[in-house]
Amino acid sequence: MVVNRIEQKCIQKGLRMTEQRKVIAQVLSSSHDHPDAEKLYRRSNAINNSISLATIYRTLKLFSNNGILEKHEFKDGKSRYETVYKDHHDHLIDIETGKVIEFQDEEIEKLQEKIANKLGYNIINHRLEIYAVKKNK
Amino acid sequence: MVVNRIEQKCIQKGLRMTEQRKVIAQVLSSSHDHPDAEKLYRRSNAINNSISLATIYRTLKLFSNNGILEKHEFKDGKSRYETVYKDHHDHLIDIETGKVIEFQDEEIEKLQEKIANKLGYNIINHRLEIYAVKKNK
DNA sequence: TTATATGCAAAACATTTGCACTTGA
DNA sequence: TCAAGTGCAAATGTTTTGCATATAA
């Protein structure tokens, strides 16, 4: 199996590459949506059924802590994950389908900096999510 | 007891005003922070100890569904509630103290409209949270 | 009167953890 | 070799729910 992008990052970070992590890395690399733990479990388990849900959670946390994944908590109860090899972006969530659209807007970023600054704060992180429905239906 | 602002809204919406709801309405009216269910339970229970946590949750949901409260899920695990008699605003959360600062910025609102529009969507809702630390410490 | 609300305890749900066993380097 | 990772099942923390009882209108 060709070493995928996420596995590369793991090696680079010095993480021990177990069979399970390789599979999870592979699944994440080929997932272009924003899957939750359960979905990742099902996808991974289909490849290697010796992968438990506990390991999925432990691995997701490990990858997040190492900046390999980003964890999002949209308003649907469960956390969802996304690989980070893109530039920073925010999310628009289609509340009818659950589909996530990524967008970025430099102006909004700058405005946030300005606001925090005015309030006497330095931004560590932010979350901007737009919940919306398709037009013209 | 003087009828408080939230109770007024309940009456206006035709909600049945039970003893419990009156107490919870009173507690919410005088809470100027962003309390979670547990905190509201403790405050309400201190006034009338026949109020259960289940009723707190049921009442919070009722009030949210009637546009009397807003439910926020910041990144601290538990939902927090806020009365809505203010204009729309977003939140800056001090990640060291948990303190919540409200802000509003017309420009950011407009930009979001523009973005959603460009993507072919109508905004139903949005969430903008800035997680930050105090400057000059 | 009676539809609705409540308290209680049990359930639900996503996520975490203790422990004995396995494995990667 | 052995520190680190894993599966399993039990525990966790927040929120929800079934049911018998109580209450507002």
Coordinates of C-alpha atoms (C1' of nucleotides) in Angstrom, one line a residue:
Chain A
M1 CA 0.0 0.0 0.0
V2 CA 1.3 3.4 -0.9
V3 CA 1.9 5.6 2.1
N4 CA -0.8 8.2 2.2
R5 CA -0.6 11.8 3.2
I6 CA -1.8 11.4 6.7
E7 CA 0.5 8.5 7.4
Q8 CA 3.3 10.7 6.1
K9 CA 2.5 13.3 8.7
C10 CA 2.4 10.7 11.4
I11 CA 5.8 9.4 10.5
Q12 CA 7.1 13.0 10.4
K13 CA 5.7 13.6 13.9
G14 CA 7.3 10.3 15.2
L15 CA 4.0 8.6 15.9
R16 CA 4.1 4.9 16.1
M17 CA 2.5 3.4 13.1
T18 CA 0.3 0.6 14.1
E19 CA -1.9 -1.4 11.7
Q20 CA -4.9 0.4 13.1
R21 CA -3.5 3.8 12.6
K22 CA -2.5 3.0 9.1
V23 CA -6.0 2.0 8.2
I24 CA -7.5 5.1 9.9
A25 CA -5.0 7.3 8.2
Q26 CA -5.9 5.8 4.9
V27 CA -9.7 6.2 5.5
L28 CA -9.2 9.8 6.5
S29 CA -7.0 10.5 3.5
S30 CA -9.7 9.3 1.1
S31 CA -12.6 10.9 3.0
H32 CA -13.4 14.2 1.4
D33 CA -16.5 14.8 3.6
H34 CA -16.5 15.7 7.3
P35 CA -17.2 12.3 8.9
D36 CA -18.0 11.6 12.5
A37 CA -16.4 8.9 14.7
E38 CA -19.1 6.3 13.9
K39 CA -18.7 6.8 10.2
L40 CA -15.0 6.5 10.4
Y41 CA -15.4 3.4 12.5
R42 CA -17.6 1.8 9.9
R43 CA -15.2 2.8 7.0
S44 CA -12.1 1.6 8.9
N45 CA -13.7 -1.5 10.2
A46 CA -14.7 -2.5 6.7
I47 CA -11.0 -2.5 5.8
N48 CA -9.8 -4.2 8.9
N49 CA -12.3 -5.6 11.3
S50 CA -10.0 -5.7 14.2
I51 CA -10.4 -1.9 14.7
S52 CA -12.5 -0.9 17.7
L53 CA -14.5 2.3 18.2
A54 CA -12.3 3.1 21.2
T55 CA -9.2 3.1 19.0
I56 CA -11.0 5.4 16.6
Y57 CA -11.6 7.9 19.3
R58 CA -8.1 7.5 20.7
T59 CA -6.6 8.0 17.3
L60 CA -8.8 10.9 16.4
K61 CA -7.7 12.6 19.6
L62 CA -4.1 11.8 18.9
F63 CA -4.3 13.2 15.3
S64 CA -6.0 16.3 16.5
N65 CA -3.5 17.0 19.2
N66 CA -0.8 16.6 16.6
G67 CA -2.4 19.1 14.2
I68 CA -3.1 16.4 11.6
L69 CA -6.9 16.6 12.0
E70 CA -9.3 19.3 13.0
K71 CA -12.3 18.4 15.1
H72 CA -15.5 20.3 14.5
E73 CA -18.6 20.3 16.7
F74 CA -21.5 21.4 14.5
K75 CA -24.9 21.6 15.9
D76 CA -25.8 18.0 15.2
G77 CA -24.6 16.4 18.4
K78 CA -21.6 14.5 17.2
S79 CA -18.1 15.7 16.5
R80 CA -16.8 15.6 12.9
Y81 CA -13.3 15.5 11.6
E82 CA -11.4 17.0 8.8
T83 CA -7.9 16.6 7.6
V84 CA -5.8 19.8 7.7
Y85 CA -3.8 20.2 4.6
K86 CA -5.8 23.1 3.4
D87 CA -5.7 26.8 4.3
H88 CA -7.9 28.0 7.1
H89 CA -11.5 28.1 6.2
D90 CA -14.9 28.3 7.8
H91 CA -18.0 26.2 7.2
L92 CA -21.5 26.6 5.8
I93 CA -23.7 23.7 6.8
D94 CA -26.8 22.8 4.8
I95 CA -29.3 22.1 7.5
E96 CA -31.4 20.0 5.3
T97 CA -28.8 17.6 4.1
G98 CA -25.9 18.0 6.6
K99 CA -23.6 18.8 3.7
V100 CA -20.7 21.0 4.6
I101 CA -19.3 23.7 2.3
E102 CA -16.0 25.3 3.0
F103 CA -15.3 28.9 2.4
Q104 CA -12.7 31.4 3.3
D105 CA -12.9 35.2 3.5
E106 CA -9.9 37.3 4.4
E107 CA -12.1 40.2 5.2
I108 CA -14.0 38.3 7.9
E109 CA -10.7 37.1 9.4
K110 CA -9.4 40.6 9.7
L111 CA -12.6 42.0 11.2
Q112 CA -12.4 39.4 13.9
E113 CA -8.9 40.4 14.7
K114 CA -10.0 44.0 15.0
I115 CA -12.9 43.1 17.3
A116 CA -10.9 41.0 19.6
N117 CA -8.2 43.6 19.7
K118 CA -10.7 46.3 20.6
L119 CA -11.9 44.2 23.5
G120 CA -8.4 43.7 24.7
Y121 CA -8.0 40.1 23.6
N122 CA -5.7 38.0 21.3
I123 CA -7.5 35.4 19.3
I124 CA -6.5 31.8 19.9
N125 CA -9.1 30.2 17.8
H126 CA -12.5 30.9 16.3
R127 CA -15.5 29.2 15.0
L128 CA -17.7 30.6 12.3
E129 CA -20.5 28.4 11.0
I130 CA -23.3 29.5 8.8
Y131 CA -26.4 27.3 8.9
A132 CA -28.4 27.7 5.8
V133 CA -30.8 26.3 3.2
K134 CA -30.5 26.3 -0.6
K135 CA -32.1 29.1 -2.4
N136 CA -34.8 28.7 -5.1
K137 CA -36.4 25.5 -4.0
Chain B
M1 CA -43.8 38.6 43.1
V2 CA -43.6 41.0 40.2
V3 CA -44.0 39.3 36.9
N4 CA -40.6 39.3 35.2
R5 CA -39.7 39.8 31.6
I6 CA -39.5 36.2 30.7
E7 CA -42.7 35.3 32.4
Q8 CA -44.3 38.1 30.4
K9 CA -43.1 36.5 27.2
C10 CA -44.4 33.1 28.3
I11 CA -47.9 34.5 29.0
Q12 CA -47.8 36.3 25.6
K13 CA -47.0 33.0 23.9
G14 CA -49.8 31.3 25.8
L15 CA -47.5 28.9 27.8
R16 CA -49.0 27.5 30.9
M17 CA -47.4 29.1 33.9
T18 CA -46.6 26.5 36.4
E19 CA -44.9 27.3 39.7
Q20 CA -41.7 25.7 38.3
R21 CA -41.7 27.8 35.2
K22 CA -42.2 31.0 37.1
V23 CA -39.2 30.2 39.2
I24 CA -37.1 29.3 36.2
A25 CA -38.2 32.4 34.4
Q26 CA -37.3 34.5 37.4
V27 CA -33.9 32.9 37.7
L28 CA -33.2 33.5 34.0
S29 CA -34.4 37.1 34.2
S30 CA -31.9 37.8 36.9
S31 CA -29.0 35.8 35.4
H32 CA -26.8 38.1 33.4
D33 CA -24.2 35.5 32.7
H34 CA -24.5 32.5 30.4
P35 CA -25.4 29.7 32.8
D36 CA -25.6 25.9 32.0
A37 CA -28.5 23.6 33.0
E38 CA -26.8 22.5 36.2
K39 CA -26.2 26.1 37.3
L40 CA -29.8 27.0 36.5
Y41 CA -30.9 23.9 38.4
R42 CA -29.0 25.0 41.5
R43 CA -30.2 28.6 41.4
S44 CA -33.9 27.5 40.8
N45 CA -33.7 24.8 43.4
A46 CA -32.5 27.2 46.0
I47 CA -35.7 29.2 45.5
N48 CA -38.0 26.2 45.3
N49 CA -36.6 22.8 46.0
S50 CA -39.4 21.0 44.3
I51 CA -37.8 21.7 40.9
S52 CA -36.1 18.8 39.3
L53 CA -33.3 18.8 36.7
A54 CA -35.6 17.1 34.2
T55 CA -37.9 20.1 34.5
I56 CA -35.1 22.4 34.0
Y57 CA -34.2 20.7 30.7
R58 CA -37.8 20.5 29.6
T59 CA -38.3 24.1 30.3
L60 CA -35.1 25.3 28.7
K61 CA -36.1 23.4 25.5
L62 CA -39.6 24.9 25.7
F63 CA -38.3 28.4 26.1
S64 CA -35.7 27.9 23.3
N65 CA -38.4 26.6 20.9
N66 CA -40.5 29.7 21.7
G67 CA -37.7 32.1 21.0
I68 CA -37.5 33.2 24.6
L69 CA -34.0 31.7 25.2
E70 CA -31.0 31.1 23.0
K71 CA -29.0 27.9 23.5
H72 CA -25.3 28.1 23.0
E73 CA -22.9 25.2 22.7
F74 CA -19.4 26.6 23.3
K75 CA -16.5 24.3 23.4
D76 CA -16.8 23.4 27.0
G77 CA -19.0 20.4 26.8
K78 CA -22.2 21.7 28.2
S79 CA -24.9 23.9 26.7
R80 CA -25.4 27.4 28.0
Y81 CA -28.4 29.6 27.8
E82 CA -29.1 33.2 27.4
T83 CA -32.2 35.3 27.3
V84 CA -33.0 37.0 24.1
Y85 CA -34.1 40.5 24.6
K86 CA -31.1 42.0 23.1
D87 CA -30.1 42.6 19.6
H88 CA -28.3 39.8 17.8
H89 CA -24.7 39.5 18.9
D90 CA -21.8 37.1 18.8
H91 CA -19.5 35.9 21.5
L92 CA -15.9 36.1 22.5
I93 CA -15.0 33.5 25.1
D94 CA -12.1 34.0 27.4
I95 CA -10.6 30.5 27.4
E96 CA -8.8 31.1 30.6
T97 CA -11.8 32.2 32.7
G98 CA -14.8 31.0 30.7
K99 CA -16.1 34.5 30.7
V100 CA -18.3 35.4 27.8
I101 CA -18.2 38.9 26.1
E102 CA -20.9 39.8 23.7
F103 CA -20.2 41.9 20.6
Q104 CA -21.9 42.9 17.5
D105 CA -20.6 44.0 14.2
E106 CA -22.8 44.9 11.3
E107 CA -20.0 44.5 8.8
I108 CA -19.5 40.8 9.7
E109 CA -23.2 40.1 9.5
K110 CA -23.3 41.6 6.0
L111 CA -20.2 39.7 4.9
Q112 CA -21.8 36.4 5.9
E113 CA -24.9 37.2 3.9
K114 CA -22.8 37.9 0.9
I115 CA -20.9 34.7 1.3
A116 CA -24.0 32.5 1.7
N117 CA -25.6 34.3 -1.2
K118 CA -22.6 33.6 -3.4
L119 CA -22.8 29.9 -2.5
G120 CA -26.5 29.8 -3.3
Y121 CA -27.8 29.7 0.2
N122 CA -30.0 31.6 2.5
I123 CA -28.8 31.9 6.1
I124 CA -31.0 30.5 8.7
N125 CA -28.7 30.9 11.6
H126 CA -25.0 31.4 12.3
R127 CA -22.5 30.9 15.0
L128 CA -19.5 33.1 15.4
E129 CA -17.4 32.5 18.5
I130 CA -13.9 33.9 19.1
Y131 CA -11.8 32.0 21.6
A132 CA -9.2 34.3 23.0
V133 CA -6.9 35.4 25.9
K134 CA -6.4 38.7 27.5
K135 CA -3.6 40.8 26.1
N136 CA -0.7 42.2 28.2
K137 CA -0.5 39.6 30.9
Chain C
dT1 C1' -62.4 18.4 34.2
dT2 C1' -58.6 17.1 31.6
dA3 C1' -54.7 18.1 28.7
dT4 C1' -50.3 19.3 30.2
dA5 C1' -46.6 19.4 33.4
dT6 C1' -43.8 17.2 36.9
dG7 C1' -40.6 14.1 39.8
dC8 C1' -38.2 10.2 39.8
dA9 C1' -35.4 6.8 38.1
dA10 C1' -34.0 4.6 34.2
dA11 C1' -32.3 5.1 29.5
dA12 C1' -30.0 7.2 25.8
dC13 C1' -26.0 8.9 23.5
dA14 C1' -21.3 10.3 22.4
dT15 C1' -17.1 9.8 24.4
dT16 C1' -13.6 8.1 27.8
dT17 C1' -11.1 4.9 30.7
dG18 C1' -9.2 0.7 33.5
dC19 C1' -7.2 -3.4 32.7
dA20 C1' -5.1 -7.4 30.8
dC21 C1' -3.2 -8.5 26.6
dT22 C1' -0.6 -7.4 22.2
dT23 C1' 2.6 -5.1 19.2
dG24 C1' 5.9 -1.8 16.9
dA25 C1' 10.4 -0.2 16.9
Chain D
dT1 C1' 12.7 -5.9 25.1
dC2 C1' 9.1 -3.1 26.8
dA3 C1' 6.9 1.4 26.4
dA4 C1' 3.1 2.3 24.0
dG5 C1' -1.2 0.8 21.7
dT6 C1' -5.4 -2.1 21.7
dG7 C1' -10.0 -4.5 22.5
dC8 C1' -13.4 -5.0 25.6
dA9 C1' -16.6 -3.7 28.7
dA10 C1' -17.7 -0.7 32.2
dA11 C1' -17.9 4.2 33.4
dT12 C1' -18.7 8.9 32.4
dG13 C1' -21.3 13.3 31.8
dT14 C1' -25.0 15.6 29.7
dT15 C1' -29.5 15.3 28.2
dT16 C1' -33.9 12.7 27.4
dT17 C1' -37.8 9.8 28.4
dG18 C1' -41.6 6.5 30.4
dC19 C1' -44.7 6.4 33.7
dA20 C1' -47.6 7.4 37.6
dT21 C1' -49.0 11.5 39.9
dA22 C1' -50.1 16.4 40.3
dT23 C1' -51.8 20.8 38.6
dA24 C1' -53.2 25.0 35.7
dA25 C1' -56.8 26.9 33.2

